[in-house]
Coordinates of N, CA, C and O in Angstrom, one line a residue:
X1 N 0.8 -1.2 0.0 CA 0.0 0.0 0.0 C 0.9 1.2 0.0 O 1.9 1.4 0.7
X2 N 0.5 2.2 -0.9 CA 1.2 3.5 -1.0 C 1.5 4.2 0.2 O 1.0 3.5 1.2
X3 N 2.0 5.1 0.6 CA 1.9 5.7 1.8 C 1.4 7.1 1.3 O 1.7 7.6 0.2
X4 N 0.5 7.7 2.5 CA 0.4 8.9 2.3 C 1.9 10.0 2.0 O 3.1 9.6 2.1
X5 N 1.5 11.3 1.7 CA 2.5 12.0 1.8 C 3.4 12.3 3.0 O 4.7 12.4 2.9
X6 N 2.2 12.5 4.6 CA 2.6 12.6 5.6 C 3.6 11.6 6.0 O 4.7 11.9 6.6
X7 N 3.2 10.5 5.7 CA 3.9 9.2 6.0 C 5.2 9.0 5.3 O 6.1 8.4 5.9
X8 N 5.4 9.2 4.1 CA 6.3 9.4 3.4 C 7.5 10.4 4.1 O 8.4 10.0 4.7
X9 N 7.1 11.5 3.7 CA 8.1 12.4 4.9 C 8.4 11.9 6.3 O 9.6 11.7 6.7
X10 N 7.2 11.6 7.0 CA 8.3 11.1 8.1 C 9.2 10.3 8.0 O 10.4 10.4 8.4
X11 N 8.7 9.4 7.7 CA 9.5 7.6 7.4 C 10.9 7.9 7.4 O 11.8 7.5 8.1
X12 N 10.7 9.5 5.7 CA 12.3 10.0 5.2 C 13.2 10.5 6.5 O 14.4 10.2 6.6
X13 N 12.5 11.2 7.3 CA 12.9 12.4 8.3 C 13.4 11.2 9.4 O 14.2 11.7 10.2
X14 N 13.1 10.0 9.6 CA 13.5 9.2 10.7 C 15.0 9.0 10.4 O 15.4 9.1 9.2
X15 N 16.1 8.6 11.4 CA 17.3 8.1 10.6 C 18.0 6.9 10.5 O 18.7 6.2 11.3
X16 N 17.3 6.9 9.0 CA 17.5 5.5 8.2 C 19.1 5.1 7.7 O 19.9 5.8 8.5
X17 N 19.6 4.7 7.1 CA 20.5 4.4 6.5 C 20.5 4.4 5.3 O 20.9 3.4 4.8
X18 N 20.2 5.2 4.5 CA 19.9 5.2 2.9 C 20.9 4.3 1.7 O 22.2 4.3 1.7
X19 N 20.3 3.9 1.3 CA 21.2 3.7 -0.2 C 20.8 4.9 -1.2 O 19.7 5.3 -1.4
X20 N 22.2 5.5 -1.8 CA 22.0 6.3 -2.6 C 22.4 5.6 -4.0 O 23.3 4.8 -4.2
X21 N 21.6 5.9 -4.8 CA 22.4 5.9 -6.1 C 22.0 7.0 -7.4 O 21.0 7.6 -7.7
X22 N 23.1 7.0 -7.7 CA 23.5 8.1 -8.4 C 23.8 6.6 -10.4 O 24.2 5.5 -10.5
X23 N 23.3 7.5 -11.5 CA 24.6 7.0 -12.6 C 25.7 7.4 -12.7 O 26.3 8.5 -12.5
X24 N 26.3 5.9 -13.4 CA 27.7 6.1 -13.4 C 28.2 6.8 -14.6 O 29.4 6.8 -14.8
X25 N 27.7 7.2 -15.3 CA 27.7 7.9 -16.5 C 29.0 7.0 -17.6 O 29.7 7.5 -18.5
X26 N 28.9 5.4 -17.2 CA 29.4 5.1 -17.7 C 28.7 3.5 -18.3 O 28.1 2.8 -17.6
X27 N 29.0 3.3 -20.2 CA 28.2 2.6 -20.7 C 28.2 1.5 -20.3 O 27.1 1.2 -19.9
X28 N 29.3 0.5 -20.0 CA 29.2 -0.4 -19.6 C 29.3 -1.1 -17.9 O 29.7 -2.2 -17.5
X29 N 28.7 0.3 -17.2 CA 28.7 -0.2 -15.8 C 27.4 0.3 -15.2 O 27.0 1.4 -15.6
X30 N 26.7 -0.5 -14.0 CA 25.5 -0.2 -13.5 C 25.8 1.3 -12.7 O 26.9 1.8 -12.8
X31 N 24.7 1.8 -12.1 CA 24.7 2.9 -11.3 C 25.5 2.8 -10.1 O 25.4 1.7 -9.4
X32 N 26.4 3.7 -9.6 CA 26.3 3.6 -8.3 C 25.7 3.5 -7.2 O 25.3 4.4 -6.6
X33 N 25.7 2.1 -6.9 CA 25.1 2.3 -5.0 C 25.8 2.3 -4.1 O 26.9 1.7 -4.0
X34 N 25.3 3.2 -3.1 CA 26.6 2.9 -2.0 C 25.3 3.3 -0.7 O 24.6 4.3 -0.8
X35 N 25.3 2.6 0.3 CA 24.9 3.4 1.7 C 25.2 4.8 2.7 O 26.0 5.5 2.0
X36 N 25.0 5.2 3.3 CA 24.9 7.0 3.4 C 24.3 7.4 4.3 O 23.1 7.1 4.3
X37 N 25.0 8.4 5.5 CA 24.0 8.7 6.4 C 23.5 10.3 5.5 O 24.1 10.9 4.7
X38 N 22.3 10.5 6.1 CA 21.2 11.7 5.2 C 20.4 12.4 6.3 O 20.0 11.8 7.3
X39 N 20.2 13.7 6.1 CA 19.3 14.5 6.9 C 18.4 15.1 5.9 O 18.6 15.5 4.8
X40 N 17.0 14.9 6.9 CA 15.9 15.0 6.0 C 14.2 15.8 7.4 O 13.6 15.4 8.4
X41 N 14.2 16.5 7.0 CA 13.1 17.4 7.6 C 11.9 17.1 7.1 O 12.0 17.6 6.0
X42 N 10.8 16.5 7.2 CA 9.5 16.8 6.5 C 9.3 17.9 5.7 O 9.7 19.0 6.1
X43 N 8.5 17.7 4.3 CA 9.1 19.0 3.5 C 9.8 19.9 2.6 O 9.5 20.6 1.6
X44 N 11.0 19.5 3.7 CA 12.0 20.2 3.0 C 13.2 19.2 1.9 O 12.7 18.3 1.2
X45 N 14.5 19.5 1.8 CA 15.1 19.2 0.9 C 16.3 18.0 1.9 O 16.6 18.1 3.0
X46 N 16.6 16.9 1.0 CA 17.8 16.3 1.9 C 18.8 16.5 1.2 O 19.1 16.8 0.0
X47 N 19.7 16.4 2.4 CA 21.0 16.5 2.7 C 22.2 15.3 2.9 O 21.9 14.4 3.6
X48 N 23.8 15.3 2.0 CA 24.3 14.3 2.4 C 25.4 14.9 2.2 O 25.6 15.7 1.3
X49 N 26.4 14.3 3.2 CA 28.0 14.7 3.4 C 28.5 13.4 2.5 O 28.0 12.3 2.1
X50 N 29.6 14.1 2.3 CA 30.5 13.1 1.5 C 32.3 13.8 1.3 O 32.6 14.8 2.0
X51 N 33.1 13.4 0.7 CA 34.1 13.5 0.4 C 34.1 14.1 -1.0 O 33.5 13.7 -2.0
X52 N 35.1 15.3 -1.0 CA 34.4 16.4 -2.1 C 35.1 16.1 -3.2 O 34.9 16.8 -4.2
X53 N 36.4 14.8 -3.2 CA 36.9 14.6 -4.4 C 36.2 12.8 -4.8 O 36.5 12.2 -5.9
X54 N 35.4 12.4 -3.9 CA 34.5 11.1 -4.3 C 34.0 10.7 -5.3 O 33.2 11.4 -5.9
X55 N 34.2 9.5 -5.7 CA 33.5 9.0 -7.0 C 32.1 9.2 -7.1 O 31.5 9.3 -8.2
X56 N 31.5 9.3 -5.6 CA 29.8 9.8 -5.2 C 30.4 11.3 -5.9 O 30.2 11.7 -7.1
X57 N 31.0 11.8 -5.0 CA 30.6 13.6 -5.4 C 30.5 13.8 -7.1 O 29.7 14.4 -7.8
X58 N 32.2 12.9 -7.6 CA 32.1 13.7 -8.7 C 30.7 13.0 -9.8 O 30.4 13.5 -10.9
X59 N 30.0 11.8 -9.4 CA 28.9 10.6 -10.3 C 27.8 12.0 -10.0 O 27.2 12.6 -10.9
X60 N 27.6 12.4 -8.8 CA 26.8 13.0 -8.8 C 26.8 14.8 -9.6 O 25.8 15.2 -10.2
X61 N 27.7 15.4 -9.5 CA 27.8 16.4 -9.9 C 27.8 16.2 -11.3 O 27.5 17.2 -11.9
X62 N 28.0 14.9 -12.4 CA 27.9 15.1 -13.5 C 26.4 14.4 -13.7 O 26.3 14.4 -14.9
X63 N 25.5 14.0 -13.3 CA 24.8 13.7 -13.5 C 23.3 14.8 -12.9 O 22.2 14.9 -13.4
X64 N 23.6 15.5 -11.9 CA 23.1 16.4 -11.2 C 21.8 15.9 -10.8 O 20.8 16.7 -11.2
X65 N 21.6 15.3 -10.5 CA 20.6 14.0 -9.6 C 21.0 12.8 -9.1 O 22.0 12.2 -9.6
X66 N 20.1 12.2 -8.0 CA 20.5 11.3 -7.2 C 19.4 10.6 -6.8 O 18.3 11.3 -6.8
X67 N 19.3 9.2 -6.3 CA 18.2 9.0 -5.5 C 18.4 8.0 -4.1 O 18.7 6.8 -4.1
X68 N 18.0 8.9 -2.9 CA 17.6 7.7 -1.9 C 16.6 7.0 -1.6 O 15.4 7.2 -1.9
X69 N 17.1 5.9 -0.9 CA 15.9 4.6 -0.4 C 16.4 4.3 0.5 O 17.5 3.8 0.7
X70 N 15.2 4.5 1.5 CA 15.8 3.6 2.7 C 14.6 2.3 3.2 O 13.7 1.9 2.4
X71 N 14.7 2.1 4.0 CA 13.6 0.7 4.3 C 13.6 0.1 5.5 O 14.7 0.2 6.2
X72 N 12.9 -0.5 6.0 CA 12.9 -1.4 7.3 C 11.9 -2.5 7.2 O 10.9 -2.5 6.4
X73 N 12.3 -3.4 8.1 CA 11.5 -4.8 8.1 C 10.6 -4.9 9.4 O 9.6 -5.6 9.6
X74 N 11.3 -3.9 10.1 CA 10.0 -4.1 11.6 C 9.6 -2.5 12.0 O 10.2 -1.4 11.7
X75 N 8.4 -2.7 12.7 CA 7.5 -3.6 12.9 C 6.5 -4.1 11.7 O 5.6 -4.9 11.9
X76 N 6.6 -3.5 10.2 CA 6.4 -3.4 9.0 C 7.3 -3.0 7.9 O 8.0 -2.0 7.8
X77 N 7.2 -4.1 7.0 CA 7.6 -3.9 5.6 C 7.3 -2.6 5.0 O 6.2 -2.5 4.6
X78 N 8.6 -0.9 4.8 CA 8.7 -0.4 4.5 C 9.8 0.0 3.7 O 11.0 -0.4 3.6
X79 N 9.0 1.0 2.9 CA 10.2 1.9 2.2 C 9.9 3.3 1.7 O 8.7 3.5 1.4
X80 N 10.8 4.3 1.5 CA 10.2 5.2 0.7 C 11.5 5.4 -0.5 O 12.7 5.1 -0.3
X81 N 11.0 5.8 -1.5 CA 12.6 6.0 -2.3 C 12.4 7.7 -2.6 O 11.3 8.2 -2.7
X82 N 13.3 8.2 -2.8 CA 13.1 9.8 -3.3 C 14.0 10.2 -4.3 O 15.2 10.2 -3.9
X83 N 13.8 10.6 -5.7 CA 14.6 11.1 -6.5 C 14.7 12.6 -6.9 O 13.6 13.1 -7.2
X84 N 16.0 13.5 -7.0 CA 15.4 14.7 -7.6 C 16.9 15.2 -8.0 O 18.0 14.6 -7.9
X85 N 16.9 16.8 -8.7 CA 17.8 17.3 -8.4 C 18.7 18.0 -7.5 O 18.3 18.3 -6.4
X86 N 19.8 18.1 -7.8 CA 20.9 18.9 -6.9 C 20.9 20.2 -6.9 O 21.4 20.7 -7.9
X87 N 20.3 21.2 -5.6 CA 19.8 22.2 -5.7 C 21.2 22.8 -4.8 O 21.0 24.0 -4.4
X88 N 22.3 22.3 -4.5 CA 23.0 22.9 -4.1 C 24.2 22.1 -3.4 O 24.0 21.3 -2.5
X89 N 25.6 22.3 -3.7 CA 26.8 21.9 -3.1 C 27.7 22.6 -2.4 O 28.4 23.4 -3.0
X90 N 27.8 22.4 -1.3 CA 28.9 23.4 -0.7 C 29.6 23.1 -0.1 O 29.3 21.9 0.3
X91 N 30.9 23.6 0.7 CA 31.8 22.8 1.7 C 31.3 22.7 2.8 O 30.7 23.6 3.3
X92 N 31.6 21.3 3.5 CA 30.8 20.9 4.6 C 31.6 22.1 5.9 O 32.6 22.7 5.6
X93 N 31.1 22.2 7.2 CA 31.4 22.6 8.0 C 31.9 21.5 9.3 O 31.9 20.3 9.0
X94 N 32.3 21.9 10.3 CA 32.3 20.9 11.4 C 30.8 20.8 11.9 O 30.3 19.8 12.5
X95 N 30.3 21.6 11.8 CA 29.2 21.9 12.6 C 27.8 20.7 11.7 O 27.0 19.9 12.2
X96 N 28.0 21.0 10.4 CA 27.6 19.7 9.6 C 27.6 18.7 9.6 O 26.7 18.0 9.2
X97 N 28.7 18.2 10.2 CA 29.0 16.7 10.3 C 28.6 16.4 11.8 O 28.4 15.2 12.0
X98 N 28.4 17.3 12.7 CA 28.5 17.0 14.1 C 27.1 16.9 14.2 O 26.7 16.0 15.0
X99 N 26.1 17.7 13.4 CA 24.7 17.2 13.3 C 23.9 16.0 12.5 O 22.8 15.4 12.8
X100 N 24.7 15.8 11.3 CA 24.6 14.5 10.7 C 24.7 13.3 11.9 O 23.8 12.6 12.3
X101 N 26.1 13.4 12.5 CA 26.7 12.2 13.0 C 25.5 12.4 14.4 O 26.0 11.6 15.2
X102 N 24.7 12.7 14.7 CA 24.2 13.0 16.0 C 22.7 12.5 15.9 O 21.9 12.3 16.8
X103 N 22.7 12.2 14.2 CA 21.7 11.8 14.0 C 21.3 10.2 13.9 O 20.3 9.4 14.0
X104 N 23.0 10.0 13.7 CA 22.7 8.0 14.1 C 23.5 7.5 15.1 O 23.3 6.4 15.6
X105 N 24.8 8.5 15.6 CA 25.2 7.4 16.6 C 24.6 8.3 18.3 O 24.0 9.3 18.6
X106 N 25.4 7.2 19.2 CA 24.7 7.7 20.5 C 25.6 8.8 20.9 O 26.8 8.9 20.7
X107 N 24.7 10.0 21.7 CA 25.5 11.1 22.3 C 26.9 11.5 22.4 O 27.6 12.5 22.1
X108 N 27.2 10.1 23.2 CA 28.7 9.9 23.7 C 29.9 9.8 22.7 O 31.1 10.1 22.9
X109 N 29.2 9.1 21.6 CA 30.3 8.8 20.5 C 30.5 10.0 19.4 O 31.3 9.8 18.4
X110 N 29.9 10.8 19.6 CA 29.6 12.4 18.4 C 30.9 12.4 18.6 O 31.7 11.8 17.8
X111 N 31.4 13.2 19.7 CA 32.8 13.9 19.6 C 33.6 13.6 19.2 O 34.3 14.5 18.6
X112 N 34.2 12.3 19.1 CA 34.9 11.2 19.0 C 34.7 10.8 17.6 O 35.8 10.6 17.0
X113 N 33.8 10.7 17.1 CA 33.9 10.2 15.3 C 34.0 11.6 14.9 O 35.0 11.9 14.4
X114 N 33.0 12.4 15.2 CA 33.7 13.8 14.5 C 35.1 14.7 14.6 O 35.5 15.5 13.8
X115 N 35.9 14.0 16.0 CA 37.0 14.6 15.6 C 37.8 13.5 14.8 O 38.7 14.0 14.0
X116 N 37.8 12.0 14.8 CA 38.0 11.4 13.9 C 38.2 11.7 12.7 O 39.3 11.9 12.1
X117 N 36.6 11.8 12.1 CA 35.9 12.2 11.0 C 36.9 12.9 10.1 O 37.6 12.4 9.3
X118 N 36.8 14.4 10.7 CA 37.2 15.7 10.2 C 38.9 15.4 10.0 O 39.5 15.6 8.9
X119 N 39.4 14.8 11.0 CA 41.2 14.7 10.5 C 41.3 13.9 9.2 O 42.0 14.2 8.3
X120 N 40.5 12.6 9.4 CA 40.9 12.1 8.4 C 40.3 11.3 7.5 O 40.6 10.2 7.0
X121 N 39.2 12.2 7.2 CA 38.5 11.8 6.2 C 38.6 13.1 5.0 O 37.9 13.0 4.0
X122 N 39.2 14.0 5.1 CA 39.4 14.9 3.6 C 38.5 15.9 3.9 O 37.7 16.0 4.8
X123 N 38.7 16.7 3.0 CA 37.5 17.7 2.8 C 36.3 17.3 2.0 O 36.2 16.6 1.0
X124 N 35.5 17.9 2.9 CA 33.4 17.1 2.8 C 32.7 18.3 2.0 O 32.9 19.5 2.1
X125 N 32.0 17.7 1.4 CA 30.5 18.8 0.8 C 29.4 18.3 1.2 O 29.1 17.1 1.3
X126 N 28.7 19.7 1.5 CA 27.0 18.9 1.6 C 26.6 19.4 0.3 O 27.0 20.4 -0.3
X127 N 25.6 18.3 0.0 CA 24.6 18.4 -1.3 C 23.6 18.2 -1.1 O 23.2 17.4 -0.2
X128 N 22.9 19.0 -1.8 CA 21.4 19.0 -1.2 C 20.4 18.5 -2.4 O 20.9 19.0 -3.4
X129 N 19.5 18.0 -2.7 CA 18.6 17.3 -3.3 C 17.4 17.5 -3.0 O 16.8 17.3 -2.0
X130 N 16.8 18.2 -4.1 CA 14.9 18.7 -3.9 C 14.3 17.4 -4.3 O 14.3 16.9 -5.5
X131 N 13.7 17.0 -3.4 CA 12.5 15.7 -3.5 C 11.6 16.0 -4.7 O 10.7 16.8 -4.7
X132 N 11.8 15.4 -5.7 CA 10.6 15.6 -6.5 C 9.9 14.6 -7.3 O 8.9 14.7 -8.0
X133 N 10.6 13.4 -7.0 CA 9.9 11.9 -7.3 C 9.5 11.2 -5.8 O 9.9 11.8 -4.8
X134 N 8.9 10.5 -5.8 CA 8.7 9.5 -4.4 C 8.1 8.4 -5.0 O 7.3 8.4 -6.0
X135 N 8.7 7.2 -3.9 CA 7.8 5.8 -4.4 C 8.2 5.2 -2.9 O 9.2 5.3 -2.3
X136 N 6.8 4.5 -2.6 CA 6.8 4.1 -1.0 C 5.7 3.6 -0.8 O 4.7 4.0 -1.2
X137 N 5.9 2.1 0.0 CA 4.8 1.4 0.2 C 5.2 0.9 1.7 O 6.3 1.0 2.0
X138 N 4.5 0.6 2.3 CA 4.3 -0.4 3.7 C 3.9 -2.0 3.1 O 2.9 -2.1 2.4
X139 N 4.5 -2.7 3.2 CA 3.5 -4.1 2.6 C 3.1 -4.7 3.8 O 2.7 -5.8 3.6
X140 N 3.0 -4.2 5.1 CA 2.3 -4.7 6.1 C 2.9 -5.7 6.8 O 4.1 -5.5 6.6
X141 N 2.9 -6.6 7.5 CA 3.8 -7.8 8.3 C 3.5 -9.0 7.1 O 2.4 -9.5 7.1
X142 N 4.0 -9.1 6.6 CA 3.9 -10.5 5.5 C 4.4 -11.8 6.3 O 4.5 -12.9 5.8

């Protein structure tokens, strides 16, 4: 069963684990997928950090669209997927990552992957993505 709109937004706004994929802009290879933490507001537009010289960054910047899907099995068979364009890229902040990261791991561990994170993970962009496709159903406890 489809999900309402409301329902769709939230599901998006909870924090899931997305698979993104993006094309590879390349003939003889499938799209990229890869998993991805995402921030997402009812509404509004999502958000994802990444590494600003990445095979994600640069698949996505030539393609200038992306799509997430996230999903779960309990207490119901869900998913929503969302596709749109790239309404904006910019360099990440600390303060970006410390709210991403706060969004899936526990309290205590933020400080600690984010100063991790930031030394040595490279320089990050956030990209932002206007929702403008949706596909999402509940299939209920099967």
């Amino acid at each position: 069963m489809a999900l309402t709109r409301e329902e769709r937004e939230q599901f998006l706004a909870e924090p899931h684990v997305a698979a993104l994929a993006v094309a590879s802009g390349e003939g003889d290879r499938a799209p990229l997928s890869v998993p991805i933490w995402y921030e997402y507001e009812a509404g509004g537009d999502v958000r994802i950090l990444t590494g600003r010289t990445s095979r994600k960054a640069e698949l996505i910047a030539a393609a200038g669209r992306f799509t997430l899907l996230v999903d779960r099995l309990e207490p119901t068979i869900r998913y929503v997927s969302v596709e749109g364009p790239v309404v904006d890229t910019r360099p990440a902040t600390r303060a970006d990552l410390e709210h991403v990261s706060a969004r899936y791991l526990p309290a205590e561990k933020v400080a600690g992957y984010v100063e991790f994170a930031w030394e040595n993970h490279g320089e990050q962009v956030v990209i932002t993505l206007r929702p403008e496709r949706w596909v999402s159903s509940d299939l209920g406890q099967v």
